[in-house]
Every structure is written in structure tokens, then in C-alpha cells.
PDB file of C-alpha atoms in Angstrom:
ATOM      1  CA  MET B   1       3.137  26.915  17.663  1.00 52.00           C
ATOM      2  CA  ASN B   2       0.892  28.426  14.957  1.00 60.00           C
ATOM      3  CA  LYS B   3      -1.806  26.631  12.992  1.00 66.00           C
ATOM      4  CA  MET B   4       0.515  25.837  10.087  1.00 63.00           C
ATOM      5  CA  GLU B   5       3.017  24.122  12.367  1.00 65.00           C
ATOM      6  CA  LYS B   6       0.201  22.108  13.921  1.00 70.00           C
ATOM      7  CA  ALA B   7      -0.874  21.013  10.445  1.00 67.00           C
ATOM      8  CA  LEU B   8       2.685  19.913   9.631  1.00 67.00           C
ATOM      9  CA  ARG B   9       2.828  17.926  12.849  1.00 74.00           C
ATOM     10  CA  GLU B  10      -0.437  16.169  12.005  1.00 71.00           C
ATOM     11  CA  LEU B  11       0.904  15.215   8.571  1.00 72.00           C
ATOM     12  CA  SER B  12       3.967  13.659  10.166  1.00 75.00           C
ATOM     13  CA  GLN B  13       1.731  11.844  12.655  1.00 79.00           C
ATOM     14  CA  MET B  14      -0.173  10.223   9.775  1.00 79.00           C
ATOM     15  CA  ASP B  15       3.122   8.970   8.328  1.00 78.00           C
ATOM     16  CA  SER B  16       4.035   7.595  11.764  1.00 82.00           C
ATOM     17  CA  LEU B  17       0.711   5.767  12.008  1.00 83.00           C
ATOM     18  CA  ALA B  18       1.163   4.267   8.535  1.00 84.00           C
ATOM     19  CA  SER B  19       4.614   2.910   9.438  1.00 83.00           C
ATOM     20  CA  GLY B  20       3.256   0.675  12.209  1.00 83.00           C
ATOM     21  CA  ASN B  21       3.835  -3.064  12.473  1.00 86.00           C
ATOM     22  CA  SER B  22       0.425  -4.540  13.265  1.00 89.00           C
ATOM     23  CA  PRO B  23      -1.111  -7.436  11.277  1.00 90.00           C
ATOM     24  CA  ILE B  24      -3.181  -4.891   9.342  1.00 91.00           C
ATOM     25  CA  HIS B  25      -0.098  -2.813   8.501  1.00 89.00           C
ATOM     26  CA  ARG B  26       1.687  -5.898   7.163  1.00 89.00           C
ATOM     27  CA  LEU B  27      -1.075  -6.783   4.690  1.00 91.00           C
ATOM     28  CA  ASN B  28      -0.598  -6.173   0.992  1.00 91.00           C
ATOM     29  CA  PRO B  29      -1.845  -2.680   0.042  1.00 91.00           C
ATOM     30  CA  ILE B  30      -3.968  -4.105  -2.784  1.00 92.00           C
ATOM     31  CA  ALA B  31      -5.965  -6.225  -0.312  1.00 93.00           C
ATOM     32  CA  LYS B  32      -6.576  -3.249   1.949  1.00 93.00           C
ATOM     33  CA  LEU B  33      -7.471  -0.949  -0.933  1.00 93.00           C
ATOM     34  CA  LEU B  34      -9.969  -3.358  -2.516  1.00 94.00           C
ATOM     35  CA  THR B  35     -11.513  -4.154   0.857  1.00 95.00           C
ATOM     36  CA  THR B  36     -12.011  -0.459   1.616  1.00 95.00           C
ATOM     37  CA  ILE B  37     -13.549   0.267  -1.790  1.00 94.00           C
ATOM     38  CA  ILE B  38     -15.998  -2.642  -1.544  1.00 95.00           C
ATOM     39  CA  TYR B  39     -16.912  -1.670   2.013  1.00 95.00           C
ATOM     40  CA  ILE B  40     -17.693   1.932   1.046  1.00 95.00           C
ATOM     41  CA  ILE B  41     -19.741   0.836  -1.990  1.00 94.00           C
ATOM     42  CA  LEU B  42     -21.859  -1.522   0.112  1.00 93.00           C
ATOM     43  CA  VAL B  43     -22.311   1.049   2.888  1.00 93.00           C
ATOM     44  CA  VAL B  44     -23.527   3.668   0.430  1.00 92.00           C
ATOM     45  CA  SER B  45     -25.897   1.164  -1.230  1.00 91.00           C
ATOM     46  CA  PHE B  46     -28.161   0.813   1.832  1.00 89.00           C
ATOM     47  CA  HIS B  47     -31.696   2.151   1.471  1.00 84.00           C
ATOM     48  CA  LYS B  48     -32.312   5.491   3.119  1.00 84.00           C
ATOM     49  CA  TYR B  49     -34.730   3.917   5.637  1.00 83.00           C
ATOM     50  CA  ASP B  50     -32.595   0.850   6.396  1.00 81.00           C
ATOM     51  CA  LEU B  51     -31.209   2.109   9.696  1.00 83.00           C
ATOM     52  CA  SER B  52     -31.153  -1.296  11.403  1.00 82.00           C
ATOM     53  CA  GLY B  53     -29.265  -2.771   8.453  1.00 84.00           C
ATOM     54  CA  ILE B  54     -26.469  -0.202   8.279  1.00 88.00           C
ATOM     55  CA  VAL B  55     -25.668  -0.072  12.008  1.00 87.00           C
ATOM     56  CA  PRO B  56     -23.884  -3.507  12.094  1.00 88.00           C
ATOM     57  CA  MET B  57     -21.506  -2.277   9.364  1.00 90.00           C
ATOM     58  CA  VAL B  58     -19.615  -0.406  12.087  1.00 91.00           C
ATOM     59  CA  LEU B  59     -18.241  -3.744  13.322  1.00 90.00           C
ATOM     60  CA  TRP B  60     -15.534  -3.870  10.633  1.00 92.00           C
ATOM     61  CA  PRO B  61     -13.945  -0.464  11.360  1.00 93.00           C
ATOM     62  CA  ILE B  62     -14.091  -1.109  15.097  1.00 93.00           C
ATOM     63  CA  ALA B  63     -12.371  -4.481  14.629  1.00 92.00           C
ATOM     64  CA  LEU B  64      -9.644  -2.884  12.493  1.00 93.00           C
ATOM     65  CA  PHE B  65      -9.047  -0.164  15.080  1.00 92.00           C
ATOM     66  CA  ALA B  66      -8.536  -2.866  17.712  1.00 92.00           C
ATOM     67  CA  VAL B  67      -6.219  -5.051  15.588  1.00 92.00           C
ATOM     68  CA  SER B  68      -4.137  -2.178  14.196  1.00 90.00           C
ATOM     69  CA  GLY B  69      -3.695  -0.555  17.611  1.00 89.00           C
ATOM     70  CA  ILE B  70      -4.942   2.845  16.403  1.00 90.00           C
ATOM     71  CA  PRO B  71      -7.180   4.615  18.956  1.00 88.00           C
ATOM     72  CA  VAL B  72     -10.654   5.501  17.725  1.00 89.00           C
ATOM     73  CA  ARG B  73     -10.288   8.990  19.201  1.00 89.00           C
ATOM     74  CA  THR B  74      -7.355   9.601  16.844  1.00 86.00           C
ATOM     75  CA  CYS B  75      -9.654   9.029  13.876  1.00 87.00           C
ATOM     76  CA  PHE B  76     -12.257  11.514  15.101  1.00 86.00           C
ATOM     77  CA  TYR B  77      -9.590  14.057  15.973  1.00 85.00           C
ATOM     78  CA  LYS B  78      -8.010  13.885  12.524  1.00 84.00           C
ATOM     79  CA  LEU B  79     -11.431  14.142  10.875  1.00 84.00           C
ATOM     80  CA  ARG B  80     -12.705  16.927  13.117  1.00 83.00           C
ATOM     81  CA  ILE B  81     -12.910  19.414  10.222  1.00 82.00           C
ATOM     82  CA  VAL B  82     -14.532  17.316   7.512  1.00 84.00           C
ATOM     83  CA  LEU B  83     -16.743  15.218   9.791  1.00 83.00           C
ATOM     84  CA  PRO B  84     -19.217  18.009  10.687  1.00 84.00           C
ATOM     85  CA  LEU B  85     -19.622  18.822   6.983  1.00 84.00           C
ATOM     86  CA  VAL B  86     -20.470  15.211   6.182  1.00 81.00           C
ATOM     87  CA  MET B  87     -22.827  14.912   9.141  1.00 79.00           C
ATOM     88  CA  ALA B  88     -24.651  18.103   8.125  1.00 81.00           C
ATOM     89  CA  VAL B  89     -25.643  16.755   4.700  1.00 77.00           C
ATOM     90  CA  GLY B  90     -28.868  15.134   5.925  1.00 77.00           C
ATOM     91  CA  LEU B  91     -30.020  17.809   8.361  1.00 80.00           C
ATOM     92  CA  VAL B  92     -32.742  19.052   6.002  1.00 77.00           C
ATOM     93  CA  ASN B  93     -34.343  15.620   5.508  1.00 77.00           C
ATOM     94  CA  PRO B  94     -36.756  15.882   8.490  1.00 76.00           C
ATOM     95  CA  PHE B  95     -38.252  19.063   7.012  1.00 78.00           C
ATOM     96  CA  PHE B  96     -39.175  17.408   3.695  1.00 78.00           C
ATOM     97  CA  ASP B  97     -40.039  13.808   4.596  1.00 72.00           C
ATOM     98  CA  HIS B  98     -42.814  13.492   7.183  1.00 73.00           C
ATOM     99  CA  THR B  99     -43.805   9.907   6.326  1.00 75.00           C
ATOM    100  CA  PRO B 100     -44.078   7.845   9.563  1.00 76.00           C
ATOM    101  CA  VAL B 101     -41.834   4.787   9.283  1.00 71.00           C
ATOM    102  CA  LEU B 102     -41.052   3.889  12.899  1.00 73.00           C
ATOM    103  CA  ARG B 103     -42.899   3.889  16.178  1.00 71.00           C
ATOM    104  CA  ILE B 104     -41.130   3.780  19.548  1.00 72.00           C
ATOM    105  CA  GLY B 105     -43.790   3.531  22.246  1.00 70.00           C
ATOM    106  CA  SER B 106     -46.036   6.524  21.745  1.00 72.00           C
ATOM    107  CA  VAL B 107     -43.460   8.414  19.669  1.00 75.00           C
ATOM    108  CA  THR B 108     -43.706   8.286  15.885  1.00 75.00           C
ATOM    109  CA  VAL B 109     -40.453   8.760  14.002  1.00 75.00           C
ATOM    110  CA  SER B 110     -40.720  10.228  10.510  1.00 79.00           C
ATOM    111  CA  GLY B 111     -38.856   8.986   7.472  1.00 78.00           C
ATOM    112  CA  GLY B 112     -36.875  12.214   7.354  1.00 80.00           C
ATOM    113  CA  VAL B 113     -35.323  11.562  10.756  1.00 82.00           C
ATOM    114  CA  VAL B 114     -34.508   7.957   9.872  1.00 83.00           C
ATOM    115  CA  SER B 115     -33.019   8.907   6.496  1.00 84.00           C
ATOM    116  CA  MET B 116     -31.006  11.693   8.163  1.00 87.00           C
ATOM    117  CA  ILE B 117     -29.446   9.308  10.665  1.00 87.00           C
ATOM    118  CA  THR B 118     -28.827   6.705   7.951  1.00 88.00           C
ATOM    119  CA  LEU B 119     -27.107   9.260   5.730  1.00 88.00           C
ATOM    120  CA  MET B 120     -24.953  10.450   8.623  1.00 89.00           C
ATOM    121  CA  LEU B 121     -23.897   6.879   9.399  1.00 90.00           C
ATOM    122  CA  LYS B 122     -23.022   6.285   5.745  1.00 91.00           C
ATOM    123  CA  GLY B 123     -20.711   9.290   5.769  1.00 90.00           C
ATOM    124  CA  LEU B 124     -19.236   8.395   9.154  1.00 91.00           C
ATOM    125  CA  PHE B 125     -18.486   4.765   8.256  1.00 93.00           C
ATOM    126  CA  SER B 126     -16.997   5.756   4.878  1.00 92.00           C
ATOM    127  CA  LEU B 127     -14.699   8.305   6.538  1.00 92.00           C
ATOM    128  CA  MET B 128     -13.610   5.768   9.158  1.00 92.00           C
ATOM    129  CA  ALA B 129     -12.770   3.210   6.463  1.00 93.00           C
ATOM    130  CA  SER B 130     -10.810   5.788   4.440  1.00 92.00           C
ATOM    131  CA  PHE B 131      -8.903   6.916   7.527  1.00 92.00           C
ATOM    132  CA  LEU B 132      -7.979   3.330   8.392  1.00 93.00           C
ATOM    133  CA  LEU B 133      -6.630   2.807   4.878  1.00 92.00           C
ATOM    134  CA  MET B 134      -4.440   5.909   5.102  1.00 90.00           C
ATOM    135  CA  ALA B 135      -3.392   5.193   8.702  1.00 90.00           C
ATOM    136  CA  THR B 136      -2.247   1.638   7.958  1.00 91.00           C
ATOM    137  CA  THR B 137      -0.751   2.082   4.476  1.00 89.00           C
ATOM    138  CA  PRO B 138       2.146   4.384   3.510  1.00 86.00           C
ATOM    139  CA  ILE B 139       1.321   6.697   0.633  1.00 84.00           C
ATOM    140  CA  ASP B 140       4.035   5.172  -1.576  1.00 83.00           C
ATOM    141  CA  SER B 141       2.610   1.677  -1.070  1.00 85.00           C
ATOM    142  CA  LEU B 142      -0.905   2.920  -1.712  1.00 87.00           C
ATOM    143  CA  CYS B 143       0.125   4.595  -4.967  1.00 85.00           C
ATOM    144  CA  GLY B 144       2.006   1.462  -5.980  1.00 84.00           C
ATOM    145  CA  ALA B 145      -1.181  -0.559  -5.418  1.00 86.00           C
ATOM    146  CA  LEU B 146      -3.157   1.884  -7.550  1.00 87.00           C
ATOM    147  CA  ARG B 147      -0.680   1.469 -10.414  1.00 84.00           C
ATOM    148  CA  LYS B 148      -0.917  -2.330 -10.149  1.00 86.00           C
ATOM    149  CA  LEU B 149      -4.687  -1.950 -10.482  1.00 87.00           C
ATOM    150  CA  HIS B 150      -4.031   0.020 -13.717  1.00 86.00           C
ATOM    151  CA  VAL B 151      -5.122   3.404 -12.429  1.00 86.00           C
ATOM    152  CA  PRO B 152      -3.721   6.030 -14.875  1.00 85.00           C
ATOM    153  CA  GLY B 153      -0.240   7.126 -13.914  1.00 80.00           C
ATOM    154  CA  VAL B 154      -1.110  10.814 -14.156  1.00 81.00           C
ATOM    155  CA  ILE B 155      -3.752  10.448 -11.456  1.00 85.00           C
ATOM    156  CA  VAL B 156      -1.461   8.424  -9.199  1.00 85.00           C
ATOM    157  CA  THR B 157       1.404  10.890  -9.627  1.00 81.00           C
ATOM    158  CA  LEU B 158      -0.916  13.802  -8.869  1.00 82.00           C
ATOM    159  CA  LEU B 159      -2.142  12.060  -5.715  1.00 83.00           C
ATOM    160  CA  LEU B 160       1.374  11.283  -4.525  1.00 81.00           C
ATOM    161  CA  LEU B 161       2.777  14.751  -5.176  1.00 80.00           C
ATOM    162  CA  THR B 162      -0.251  16.447  -3.612  1.00 81.00           C
ATOM    163  CA  TYR B 163       0.186  14.417  -0.435  1.00 79.00           C
ATOM    164  CA  ARG B 164       3.951  14.697  -0.294  1.00 75.00           C
ATOM    165  CA  TYR B 165       4.245  18.399  -1.039  1.00 78.00           C
ATOM    166  CA  ALA B 166       1.220  19.658   0.848  1.00 75.00           C
ATOM    167  CA  GLY B 167       3.664  19.893   3.727  1.00 72.00           C
ATOM    168  CA  VAL B 168       6.028  22.010   1.634  1.00 75.00           C
ATOM    169  CA  MET B 169       3.315  24.553   0.852  1.00 76.00           C
ATOM    170  CA  THR B 170       2.174  24.510   4.466  1.00 75.00           C
ATOM    171  CA  GLN B 171       5.726  25.258   5.554  1.00 75.00           C
ATOM    172  CA  GLU B 172       5.919  28.209   3.147  1.00 76.00           C
ATOM    173  CA  LEU B 173       2.598  29.465   4.467  1.00 78.00           C
ATOM    174  CA  SER B 174       3.876  29.146   8.030  1.00 76.00           C
ATOM    175  CA  VAL B 175       6.969  31.247   7.229  1.00 78.00           C
ATOM    176  CA  MET B 176       4.849  33.940   5.576  1.00 79.00           C
ATOM    177  CA  THR B 177       2.391  34.006   8.462  1.00 78.00           C
ATOM    178  CA  ASP B 178       5.182  34.419  11.002  1.00 76.00           C
ATOM    179  CA  ALA B 179       6.711  37.216   8.913  1.00 79.00           C
ATOM    180  CA  TYR B 180       3.358  39.002   8.712  1.00 77.00           C
ATOM    181  CA  HIS B 181       2.782  38.777  12.457  1.00 75.00           C
ATOM    182  CA  LEU B 182       6.266  40.188  13.119  1.00 78.00           C
ATOM    183  CA  ARG B 183       5.308  43.221  11.036  1.00 77.00           C
ATOM    184  CA  ALA B 184       1.851  43.502  12.641  1.00 74.00           C
ATOM    185  CA  PRO B 185       2.303  42.524  16.307  1.00 75.00           C
ATOM    186  CA  GLY B 186      -0.860  42.013  18.319  1.00 71.00           C
ATOM    187  CA  GLN B 187      -3.078  41.600  15.266  1.00 71.00           C
ATOM    188  CA  LYS B 188      -5.188  38.460  15.126  1.00 74.00           C
ATOM    189  CA  GLY B 189      -5.113  36.798  11.753  1.00 71.00           C
ATOM    190  CA  ILE B 190      -4.357  38.579   8.498  1.00 74.00           C
ATOM    191  CA  HIS B 191      -6.195  41.798   7.693  1.00 74.00           C
ATOM    192  CA  PHE B 192      -8.464  41.522   4.647  1.00 73.00           C
ATOM    193  CA  SER B 193      -6.641  44.395   2.941  1.00 76.00           C
ATOM    194  CA  ALA B 194      -3.505  42.211   2.784  1.00 75.00           C
ATOM    195  CA  TRP B 195      -5.205  39.068   1.479  1.00 76.00           C
ATOM    196  CA  GLY B 196      -4.504  39.832  -2.185  1.00 80.00           C
ATOM    197  CA  SER B 197      -0.790  40.492  -1.786  1.00 81.00           C
ATOM    198  CA  PHE B 198      -0.448  37.622   0.684  1.00 79.00           C
ATOM    199  CA  LEU B 199      -1.978  35.087  -1.719  1.00 81.00           C
ATOM    200  CA  GLY B 200       0.038  36.494  -4.591  1.00 83.00           C
ATOM    201  CA  GLN B 201       3.287  36.078  -2.662  1.00 82.00           C
ATOM    202  CA  LEU B 202       2.248  32.557  -1.665  1.00 80.00           C
ATOM    203  CA  LEU B 203       1.603  31.686  -5.322  1.00 80.00           C
ATOM    204  CA  LEU B 204       4.981  33.061  -6.452  1.00 82.00           C
ATOM    205  CA  ARG B 205       6.884  31.310  -3.645  1.00 81.00           C
ATOM    206  CA  SER B 206       5.040  28.056  -4.361  1.00 78.00           C
ATOM    207  CA  MET B 207       5.896  28.242  -8.073  1.00 79.00           C
ATOM    208  CA  ASP B 208       9.564  28.856  -7.296  1.00 82.00           C
ATOM    209  CA  ARG B 209       9.656  25.997  -4.823  1.00 79.00           C
ATOM    210  CA  ALA B 210       7.814  23.702  -7.241  1.00 77.00           C
ATOM    211  CA  GLN B 211      10.371  24.435  -9.970  1.00 81.00           C
ATOM    212  CA  GLU B 212      13.214  23.623  -7.585  1.00 82.00           C
ATOM    213  CA  LEU B 213      11.547  20.364  -6.597  1.00 78.00           C
ATOM    214  CA  TYR B 214      10.893  19.399 -10.201  1.00 78.00           C
ATOM    215  CA  SER B 215      14.524  20.078 -11.134  1.00 83.00           C
ATOM    216  CA  SER B 216      15.627  17.885  -8.233  1.00 81.00           C
ATOM    217  CA  MET B 217      13.307  15.114  -9.420  1.00 75.00           C
ATOM    218  CA  LEU B 218      14.779  15.268 -12.928  1.00 78.00           C
ATOM    219  CA  LEU B 219      18.321  15.067 -11.534  1.00 80.00           C
ATOM    220  CA  ARG B 220      17.297  11.928  -9.636  1.00 76.00           C
ATOM    221  CA  GLY B 221      16.031  10.188 -12.768  1.00 72.00           C
ATOM    222  CA  TYR B 222      12.351  11.098 -12.847  1.00 69.00           C
ATOM    223  CA  ARG B 223      10.878  10.520 -16.316  1.00 66.00           C
ATOM    224  CA  GLU B 224       7.144  11.095 -15.902  1.00 64.00           C
ATOM    225  CA  LYS B 225       6.634   8.052 -13.680  1.00 66.00           C
ATOM    226  CA  PHE B 226       7.755   6.868 -10.284  1.00 64.00           C
ATOM    227  CA  PHE B 227       9.473   3.638  -9.370  1.00 60.00           C
ATOM    228  CA  TYR B 228       7.756   2.607  -6.176  1.00 57.00           C
ATOM    229  CA  ALA B 229       9.361   0.520  -3.484  1.00 58.00           C
ATOM    230  CA  LYS B 230       9.045  -3.188  -4.126  1.00 65.00           C
ATOM    231  CA  GLU B 231       6.168  -4.641  -2.122  1.00 69.00           C
ATOM    232  CA  LYS B 232       5.797  -8.202  -0.967  1.00 74.00           C
ATOM    233  CA  PRO B 233       3.735 -10.378  -3.333  1.00 80.00           C
ATOM    234  CA  PHE B 234       0.031 -10.893  -2.829  1.00 84.00           C
ATOM    235  CA  GLY B 235       0.054 -13.935  -0.556  1.00 87.00           C
ATOM    236  CA  LEU B 236      -2.360 -16.382   1.020  1.00 90.00           C
ATOM    237  CA  THR B 237      -2.897 -14.197   4.091  1.00 90.00           C
ATOM    238  CA  ASP B 238      -3.891 -11.271   1.914  1.00 90.00           C
ATOM    239  CA  ALA B 239      -6.307 -13.401  -0.100  1.00 93.00           C
ATOM    240  CA  VAL B 240      -7.897 -14.827   3.053  1.00 94.00           C
ATOM    241  CA  TYR B 241      -8.275 -11.324   4.502  1.00 94.00           C
ATOM    242  CA  LEU B 242      -9.862  -9.985   1.319  1.00 93.00           C
ATOM    243  CA  ILE B 243     -12.262 -12.911   0.863  1.00 94.00           C
ATOM    244  CA  ALA B 244     -13.236 -13.036   4.538  1.00 94.00           C
ATOM    245  CA  CYS B 245     -13.902  -9.297   4.768  1.00 93.00           C
ATOM    246  CA  VAL B 246     -15.911  -9.207   1.549  1.00 93.00           C
ATOM    247  CA  GLY B 247     -17.915 -12.222   2.723  1.00 93.00           C
ATOM    248  CA  VAL B 248     -18.731 -10.491   5.998  1.00 91.00           C
ATOM    249  CA  PHE B 249     -19.673  -7.300   4.142  1.00 92.00           C
ATOM    250  CA  PHE B 250     -22.145  -9.118   1.901  1.00 91.00           C
ATOM    251  CA  LEU B 251     -23.555 -10.984   4.899  1.00 89.00           C
ATOM    252  CA  LEU B 252     -24.176  -7.719   6.739  1.00 86.00           C
ATOM    253  CA  ARG B 253     -25.525  -6.072   3.598  1.00 86.00           C
ATOM    254  CA  PHE B 254     -28.034  -8.633   2.405  1.00 83.00           C
ATOM    255  CA  PHE B 255     -29.086 -10.225   5.708  1.00 78.00           C
ATOM    256  CA  SER B 256     -30.683  -8.312   8.574  1.00 72.00           C
ATOM    257  CA  VAL B 257     -28.299  -9.216  11.375  1.00 67.00           C
ATOM    258  CA  ALA B 258     -30.211  -7.081  13.878  1.00 62.00           C
ATOM    259  CA  GLN B 259     -33.469  -8.893  13.055  1.00 64.00           C
ATOM    260  CA  LEU B 260     -31.830 -12.307  13.267  1.00 63.00           C
ATOM    261  CA  LEU B 261     -30.360 -11.501  16.689  1.00 60.00           C
ATOM    262  CA  GLY B 262     -33.700 -10.120  17.840  1.00 58.00           C
ATOM    263  CA  ASN B 263     -35.533 -13.304  16.830  1.00 57.00           C
ATOM    264  CA  LEU B 264     -32.852 -15.375  18.540  1.00 54.00           C
ATOM    265  CA  PHE B 265     -33.189 -13.538  21.846  1.00 50.00           C
ATOM    266  CA  VAL B 266     -37.005 -13.520  21.677  1.00 50.00           C
ATOM    267  CA  ARG B 267     -37.008 -17.281  21.450  1.00 53.00           C
TER     268      ARG B 267
END
């Protein structure tokens, strides 16, 4: 199995995760989408030195992993490529910010180290929330929720087609890679001298396949917008979930839960 086939399998695994039947999967997509957006906004809004304040925000993703039945290791495995890039954003902070902000015994921790860890946690929690949204909501339902929230149809259509037909391009790339390796047995990867012609062939094959797909869409009644599957109405359970989650988010954001627990245990 080559890398392209592995990528196709991971795409199908995401669709399998989204078709689950847990209480989180059964919620209205609008409730899950709004909850995720508000969570990410509040996570990003923490001050760069507020490490003790941002740590409790991990409770919501962990709770959703438990309720939805999705293993946490699956999230980190799916995000293994983008996660290091996000975590590396704050690596330079310790070199520029030497202000002492924390003291642990005889060790003084600079503001650069604290801001680096805080920035990493912001990226990590935001990625976990985004993964949970995609892993518990089918792409059609998610796009339908975006249209109900009056997101422009062009953007929603672009998102849907990009997700749906990324697998088609990956499949074409897999066929071309196999054909190249049959003509160059024993060679690892694709030689740089063939990159230009390889990408050119991929572009031409993709354009041909895209035209075939577009013609098929027109034959099936596509007229510049999609008719998404009918979702269940926004009910009481969805409203309770949205209000409860947002209430917890604001509680964790504007009250120092770690300090309150520390004062409670000290007493």
C-alpha cells in the first residue's frame, strides 16, 4: 500500500467516524458548529501569560471524546502532520522574552517559556475542537449548517467539493505513482528531473476528471447550488447543549478555576 492509498483510507475513516450514533453525533450540526466556533474564539483570547487559565479548557474536548466514543489517540494520529507545525509556532518566544513571570522553587521561568506553552496549548485545543467537529458531523450536514447560517453558497460549495473530490485527485495521483514506479523499479520516490512532466500530467488528468464530474453533476440537476439532506429541526436538546457548553466556556474563561480549586484545597 503506497502513501496515496493510505491517504484514501484515512479519508474514508473520517467519514466512518462522522457516521457514528453517539449523543454527540445525533446533535444538530448548527449547535456543534456554533459551540466549536465559540470555544476556539475564547481559547485564542487568553492572555499569553495566562497558562493556569487556559489549561482547564481541555476539559471540554476530553469530555466530548469520552461521550462520542472517539479515542484521543485517533485525533493525534490524524493530526500528526499539522500538529508539529502548530506546536512550533511559539518556539522562538523564549529567545525574545526574558521577563521572569513564574518561580517554581529556586527555578525562575521566563515569560517567553510561559507564552510558548500557552501558544502551543491554544493551537492544540483548537485543533482538537476542529477534529471533533469533523469526526462527529458528516460533511454534507456541516455544509448544510453553514448555509443555514447564511455563509455564502460559493464558499460552502468550494468546501464541499474540495473535501469530496480530494479523494478523486489522490486516486489519480496514486495511479500515476504506481505507473512511474513500474517504469523505474527500485527507485525511491520520483526523480526531480521528472517532477515537471509528472505535475503537468497530474494537472491534465485532474482537469479531464473535473470536467467529467461537472458534466455528471449537471445531468443530476445541479444548478450552482446543492440541495442538502434534510436535517432534524433545532430542538430542545440542541439548545440545552449549546447554552450549557457556552456557559461552561465563559466560566472557564473569566474565572480562574485553578485558583479557586487551589484556595479550596488550602482551606
